[in-house]
Short mmCIF file of C-alpha atoms in Angstrom, two decimals:
data_model
loop_
_atom_site.label_atom_id
_atom_site.label_comp_id
_atom_site.label_asym_id
_atom_site.label_seq_id
_atom_site.Cartn_x
_atom_site.Cartn_y
_atom_site.Cartn_z
CA MET U 1 95.47 69.78 102.53
CA LYS U 2 98.80 70.93 103.91
CA ASP U 3 99.68 74.71 104.51
CA ILE U 4 102.36 74.27 101.85
CA ASP U 5 99.83 72.94 99.28
CA VAL U 6 97.19 75.71 100.14
CA ILE U 7 99.68 78.48 99.60
CA ALA U 8 100.84 76.91 96.22
CA VAL U 9 97.19 77.56 95.04
CA LEU U 10 98.17 81.09 94.82
CA GLN U 11 100.82 80.48 92.29
CA ASP U 12 98.54 81.17 89.52
CA PRO U 13 98.58 85.00 88.95
CA VAL U 14 94.78 85.26 88.30
CA ARG U 15 94.08 83.25 91.21
CA ARG U 16 96.42 85.40 93.45
CA ARG U 17 94.78 88.43 92.04
CA LEU U 18 91.26 87.40 92.78
CA TYR U 19 92.17 86.43 96.44
CA GLU U 20 94.06 89.58 96.93
CA TYR U 21 90.86 91.35 95.71
CA VAL U 22 88.44 89.35 97.98
CA ALA U 23 90.64 89.69 101.04
CA ALA U 24 90.99 93.39 100.72
CA GLN U 25 87.25 93.98 100.65
CA GLY U 26 86.31 92.96 104.08
CA ARG U 27 82.92 91.82 102.95
CA GLU U 28 81.25 89.56 100.54
CA VAL U 29 82.17 89.56 96.97
CA GLY U 30 80.20 88.37 94.19
CA ARG U 31 81.71 86.56 90.76
CA ASN U 32 81.01 89.35 88.60
CA GLU U 33 82.63 92.03 91.00
CA ALA U 34 85.74 89.86 91.27
CA ALA U 35 86.01 89.06 87.50
CA GLU U 36 85.77 92.69 86.79
CA ALA U 37 88.23 93.65 89.39
CA ALA U 38 90.83 91.12 88.07
CA GLY U 39 90.12 91.76 84.32
CA VAL U 40 89.05 88.26 83.56
CA ALA U 41 85.76 86.51 82.36
CA ARG U 42 83.11 85.52 84.79
CA THR U 43 83.55 81.83 84.03
CA LEU U 44 87.28 82.08 84.57
CA ALA U 45 86.82 83.99 87.83
CA ALA U 46 84.21 81.56 89.10
CA HIS U 47 86.72 78.48 88.43
CA HIS U 48 89.56 80.24 90.34
CA LEU U 49 87.26 81.52 93.14
CA ASP U 50 85.76 77.93 93.65
CA ARG U 51 89.42 76.62 93.64
CA LEU U 52 90.37 79.06 96.33
CA ALA U 53 87.17 78.04 98.48
CA GLU U 54 88.38 74.38 98.00
CA ALA U 55 91.65 75.14 99.07
CA GLY U 56 90.27 76.90 102.27
CA LEU U 57 91.45 80.23 101.54
CA LEU U 58 88.10 81.62 100.86
CA GLU U 59 84.89 80.84 102.29
CA SER U 60 81.71 80.74 100.13
CA GLY U 61 78.04 81.25 100.61
CA SER U 62 74.92 82.73 98.58
CA ARG U 63 72.74 85.67 98.84
CA ARG U 64 70.75 87.91 96.52
CA LEU U 65 72.89 90.85 95.62
CA THR U 66 70.07 92.88 94.72
CA GLY U 67 68.86 93.36 98.24
CA ARG U 68 65.52 92.33 97.27
CA SER U 69 63.38 89.36 98.43
CA GLY U 70 60.35 87.65 97.23
CA PRO U 71 59.18 86.96 93.59
CA GLY U 72 61.25 88.76 91.09
CA ALA U 73 64.34 89.03 93.22
CA GLY U 74 66.33 86.80 91.32
CA ARG U 75 68.29 83.58 92.20
CA PRO U 76 70.81 84.10 95.19
CA ALA U 77 74.39 84.61 93.85
CA LYS U 78 77.50 82.81 94.97
CA VAL U 79 79.86 85.31 97.18
CA TYR U 80 82.97 84.88 98.67
CA THR U 81 85.04 86.30 101.69
CA ARG U 82 88.63 85.38 103.27
CA ALA U 83 88.82 82.39 105.34
CA ARG U 84 89.54 82.95 109.02
CA VAL U 85 92.06 80.05 109.15
CA GLU U 86 95.60 81.25 109.27
CA ARG U 87 98.13 79.53 106.84
CA SER U 88 101.94 79.52 107.28
CA VAL U 89 105.09 77.74 106.04
CA SER U 90 108.42 77.63 107.74
CA LEU U 91 111.50 75.91 106.41
CA PRO U 92 112.80 74.23 108.46
CA ALA U 93 109.94 74.05 110.74
CA ARG U 94 109.63 76.48 113.41
CA ASP U 95 107.01 77.26 116.33
CA TYR U 96 107.21 80.94 117.18
CA ARG U 97 103.54 81.00 118.21
CA THR U 98 103.80 78.60 121.13
CA ALA U 99 107.00 80.58 122.28
CA ALA U 100 104.99 83.87 121.92
CA GLU U 101 101.87 82.24 123.71
CA LEU U 102 104.21 81.01 126.73
CA LEU U 103 106.21 84.31 126.91
CA ALA U 104 102.57 86.14 126.98
CA GLU U 105 101.37 83.91 129.65
CA ALA U 106 104.44 84.32 131.73
CA ALA U 107 104.18 88.27 131.17
CA GLU U 108 100.59 88.16 132.19
CA GLU U 109 101.15 86.41 135.35
CA ALA U 110 103.93 88.33 136.55
CA GLY U 111 102.01 91.70 135.82
CA LEU U 112 104.61 92.85 133.42
CA ASP U 113 102.16 94.76 131.14
CA ALA U 114 103.76 98.23 131.70
CA GLY U 115 107.20 96.70 130.87
CA LEU U 116 105.97 95.15 127.81
CA ARG U 117 104.15 98.31 126.71
CA ALA U 118 107.37 100.31 127.31
CA ALA U 119 109.54 97.83 125.14
CA ALA U 120 106.87 97.86 122.42
CA ARG U 121 106.96 101.68 122.19
CA ARG U 122 110.82 101.41 122.04
CA ARG U 123 110.67 98.87 119.21
CA GLY U 124 108.22 101.16 117.24
CA ASP U 125 110.60 104.13 117.72
CA ARG U 126 113.52 102.01 116.46
CA LEU U 127 111.57 100.86 113.37
CA ARG U 128 110.79 104.47 112.54
CA GLY U 129 114.29 105.44 113.03
CA ALA U 130 115.42 109.01 112.23
CA ALA U 131 112.04 109.72 110.24
CA ALA U 132 109.56 112.24 111.71
CA PRO U 133 106.21 111.23 112.93
CA CYS U 134 103.52 110.24 110.33
CA GLY U 135 102.48 113.67 108.53
CA GLY U 136 98.84 112.35 108.02
CA LEU U 137 96.45 109.40 107.73
CA GLU U 138 97.61 108.66 104.21
CA GLU U 139 101.16 108.18 105.23
CA ALA U 140 100.15 106.31 108.16
CA MET U 141 98.22 103.75 105.84
CA GLU U 142 101.50 103.19 103.89
CA VAL U 143 103.41 102.26 107.20
CA LEU U 144 100.60 100.10 108.34
CA ALA U 145 100.26 98.27 104.98
CA ALA U 146 104.00 97.71 105.10
CA ARG U 147 103.57 95.91 108.41
CA GLY U 148 100.76 93.98 107.16
CA TYR U 149 97.82 95.60 109.00
CA GLU U 150 95.75 95.94 105.80
CA PRO U 151 94.52 99.56 106.62
CA HIS U 152 91.29 101.17 105.26
CA LEU U 153 90.06 104.38 105.60
CA GLU U 154 86.44 105.38 106.96
CA GLY U 155 84.76 108.55 106.72
CA GLY U 156 85.60 111.11 104.22
CA GLU U 157 85.06 114.74 102.99
CA GLY U 158 81.96 116.40 104.91
CA ALA U 159 82.47 113.72 107.34
CA ALA U 160 83.81 116.24 110.26
CA GLU U 161 82.14 116.45 113.59
CA GLY U 162 78.75 118.50 113.49
CA GLU U 163 78.17 117.89 109.90
CA GLY U 164 76.17 114.76 110.30
CA GLY U 165 78.84 112.13 109.45
CA ARG U 166 81.86 110.57 110.79
CA GLU U 167 85.47 111.68 111.03
CA ARG U 168 88.08 109.99 109.03
CA VAL U 169 89.62 106.97 110.88
CA VAL U 170 92.06 104.29 109.82
CA ARG U 171 90.92 100.90 110.70
CA MET U 172 92.90 97.50 109.98
CA ARG U 173 91.44 94.45 108.86
CA ASN U 174 94.48 92.38 110.06
CA CYS U 175 96.14 92.18 113.45
CA PRO U 176 99.71 90.57 112.92
CA PHE U 177 99.34 89.27 116.55
CA HIS U 178 95.80 87.70 116.06
CA ALA U 179 96.63 84.36 117.40
CA VAL U 180 98.09 85.63 120.60
CA ALA U 181 95.84 88.58 121.07
CA GLU U 182 92.87 86.17 121.18
CA ARG U 183 94.28 84.37 124.15
CA PHE U 184 95.79 87.38 126.08
CA PRO U 185 93.83 90.48 124.82
CA PRO U 186 94.53 93.16 127.17
CA LEU U 187 98.36 92.44 127.24
CA VAL U 188 98.78 91.83 123.42
CA CYS U 189 96.41 94.83 122.31
CA GLY U 190 98.17 97.06 124.94
CA MET U 191 101.44 96.12 123.28
CA ASN U 192 100.32 96.50 119.81
CA LEU U 193 98.98 100.09 120.77
CA ALA U 194 102.32 101.08 122.27
CA LEU U 195 104.31 99.68 119.25
CA LEU U 196 101.99 101.66 116.79
CA GLU U 197 102.60 104.73 118.95
CA GLY U 198 106.13 104.38 118.66
CA LEU U 199 106.06 103.40 114.86
CA LEU U 200 103.74 106.35 113.93
CA GLY U 201 105.20 109.01 116.38
CA VAL U 202 103.28 110.59 119.32
CA ASP U 203 103.73 114.10 118.59
CA GLY U 204 102.69 114.36 114.90
CA PRO U 205 99.33 115.05 113.37
CA VAL U 206 97.88 111.23 113.84
CA ARG U 207 97.52 109.33 117.01
CA ALA U 208 96.60 105.54 117.57
CA ARG U 209 94.06 104.59 119.96
CA MET U 210 92.20 101.51 121.22
CA ASP U 211 88.80 101.04 119.61
CA ALA U 212 88.19 97.25 119.31
CA ARG U 213 85.73 95.83 116.84
CA PRO U 214 84.98 92.24 115.84
CA GLY U 215 87.07 90.99 112.83
CA GLU U 216 89.53 93.73 112.92
CA CYS U 217 92.67 95.03 114.78
CA CYS U 218 91.99 96.48 118.32
CA VAL U 219 93.72 99.87 117.32
CA VAL U 220 92.56 102.53 115.05
CA VAL U 221 94.59 105.53 113.83
CA GLU U 222 92.96 109.01 113.38
CA ALA U 223 93.84 112.82 113.29
CA SER U 224 95.42 114.15 116.49
CA LYS U 225 93.11 116.33 118.27
CA ASP U 226 95.89 118.73 118.82
CA ASN U 227 96.38 118.88 115.05
CA GLU U 228 92.68 119.31 113.84
CA HIS U 229 91.88 122.59 112.34
#
């Protein structure tokens, strides 16, 4: 199935809501949960979820949602996650990925990491414009969401250091530069960090730092140590 046909599958509003919900969770989602989130019957949700899997937008599997095993644990339920394959359409046809990979290869061979980071920081500054640095993690999440990073907050109240929990940190389920970052990780991840430093501001109450984790963006955002109380 061509990319344009795959993307056309999302034209149905219910199907799109189901896809967006599953994609936003970052984990396996069962039919009942997806149906409730989309506000539709389970049978209708199952039909659309399977259609999304057939199109390659979701991946499906099965597991016991009760967390139990053995007799009485129930039958495995069908679950869905977002597919890892990228889909894109450009009219007329364009190939910016090849250009990006060639530029990244040349920059890496020429040792231009510092120059690329400086350019990325300047671009982030320009994107932020005259606005002040982000005022907190919630505002940072809005900025990141608008750029396609799919941010989500980890930790919560009572999770400060010394209270037996984790500090609040914003992680991102999507890297807009994923394809190029896979081939040139130090170069592109450093560029990404510098871009977000400029975009969020380095003198405000939040800061970006490197903290790579499989399946997510290599950069996280947290409260600046200088602004903790």
